[in-house]
Amino acid sequence: MKLTEMILLGFANLTRTRLRTFLTVLGVVIGIGALTSMVSFGSGMQKRIFDSVAANDLFTSMTVTPKKPASDDFRPEDIAQAVDAIKNESHPLTDSILMQIRNLEGVDIAYPQVEIPIRVKLGEDSATLTASALPSAMHKYKPYDQLLAGTFFQSDSAACVVISEEALYRRFKIRLTGSDSKLSHTDSLKGVRLASADTLIGKPIRLISMSVNTDLLAASMFQIPGGSPSLPFVESSIDLNICGVLKSGNQFGPNMGNRAGLIIPPATAERIPKLGFTNVWDLLNRKNQPGTYTSIQVRTIDIKHHDLVKKELEAMNVGVFSMSDQLHEIRNAFLIINSILGAIGAIALIVAGLGIINTMIMSIMERTREIGIMKSIGGSEREIRMIFFVEAAVIGVIGAIAGLVLGWVVTRIAGAVMNFQLAKQGVGNVDLFYFPWWLILGAIVFSVLVSLAAGLYPAVRASRIDPVKALRHD
């Protein structure tokens, strides 16, 4: 018997019991659908992170921090010793170190990370944001090279700011849409206003910050009991204009996302009176001293200079964090996540395999006489096994293809529901499901292998039927 004849015979046998075959295939469809939808979720998260890192040129980016004292130098419960270790830190980040980094071969740009908590007044509305100081040279890096509207500031002393789309929505209840768009009912209830990004360019914006008056601080320390207290905090403001709107999206890394709701030029940031610290650890670490920074961001000319610059920075006895160094750990973490998700989905497919075994055994019992006739006219055991293997493989292939479709539909529905909820918070569309080619091919191969494994026992059992007894079978 030819292979094509055995395949046609296998198809014909499956169509005899259509309801049973349909239910068996449905089990495989559900198993493959569960498997692919879960693995595609893990793959989608991994792809989103790696795409965000690549899109923002973070493979050429490094974060330089002060050299931390070894954790073995003090016990976590020994607070006094921990404070002394921080105070005696031997290599704080100073202006001189910043200049050394900028002069390193392969360094394109280096700037201190400066974040200022401020109150922003836009029109009649005000909100608290974190302002990040970035040099104007960052306009050539993503995502600052493609703003939603306007342009990045052209000088480090420009009297303008770049505000993020997400900050406008979350803090000021302003949704940026096209002129033909309408507010949803939910947005209307929340008081969200509709505005075009272009209309915000050039608008005045006031930054209100808090600083410490050292004279009042000293006086408050010697305040006469019963006297009226003099608060040492002074409120200051500076008026600027909006020159650009940063689009919310695949932002990943330092000075991006929710923290950097506002971006200002570094020289303009120096003009803003501010507290010299953001928490008690900054006080202990003396980060409030002029010319001392908590961290420095470094960008290399290209990825080829990355390792060379990293070695030179480490030779300066400072801490260096590089996103490229974390890729291996990230891949391993997602490998574990995908394995767990795949194992959960594989359980449903294994259960479907039990259904295939049941269907095939029932088929043998119903076709015992037919099998005896085939063996009596010269059919070999190999051909009998092949017929049942073909039937199992057909169930696996059809179930895999339909399961992939089911998995894709499920992920689309889940993605639509998720984006609907995110849209209420002003976040753009996010696709956390991804179907790579290896997942599609692997699902089909895995489904066929499970089906063949499930059909192994029935096929062997059918091939060993005694033709004499089979012909007497009623």
XYZ file of N, CA and C in Angstrom, residues 23 37 69 96 129 158 206 238 250 271 278 304 365 373 389 414:
48
model
N -14.638 16.174 18.594
C -14.367 16.396 20.011
C -12.893 16.144 20.334
N -0.964 30.885 23.496
C -1.331 32.178 24.073
C -0.463 32.505 25.285
N 30.456 50.926 49.353
C 31.236 50.091 50.261
C 30.749 48.661 50.208
N 35.159 67.032 38.517
C 36.425 66.576 37.924
C 36.266 65.190 37.302
N 5.361 67.403 39.619
C 6.084 66.574 38.664
C 7.549 66.474 39.078
N 18.367 77.276 27.285
C 17.105 77.729 26.702
C 16.047 77.875 27.785
N 4.861 77.677 34.437
C 5.568 78.178 35.622
C 6.020 77.003 36.476
N 9.875 80.139 38.450
C 10.528 80.570 37.218
C 9.560 80.321 36.066
N 7.300 53.412 23.937
C 8.320 52.461 24.362
C 9.528 53.184 24.942
N 19.379 77.415 37.531
C 18.757 78.674 37.946
C 17.567 78.458 38.866
N 16.840 65.067 48.382
C 15.497 64.537 48.172
C 15.110 63.543 49.241
N 30.460 49.645 19.452
C 31.825 49.117 19.400
C 32.696 49.697 20.511
N -11.606 -1.129 18.307
C -12.663 -2.057 18.699
C -13.768 -2.104 17.657
N -9.486 -8.272 7.857
C -9.587 -8.429 6.399
C -8.333 -7.880 5.731
N -1.116 5.763 12.686
C -0.230 6.912 12.892
C -0.679 8.100 12.046
N -7.665 39.613 24.518
C -7.019 40.032 25.759
C -6.286 41.355 25.574
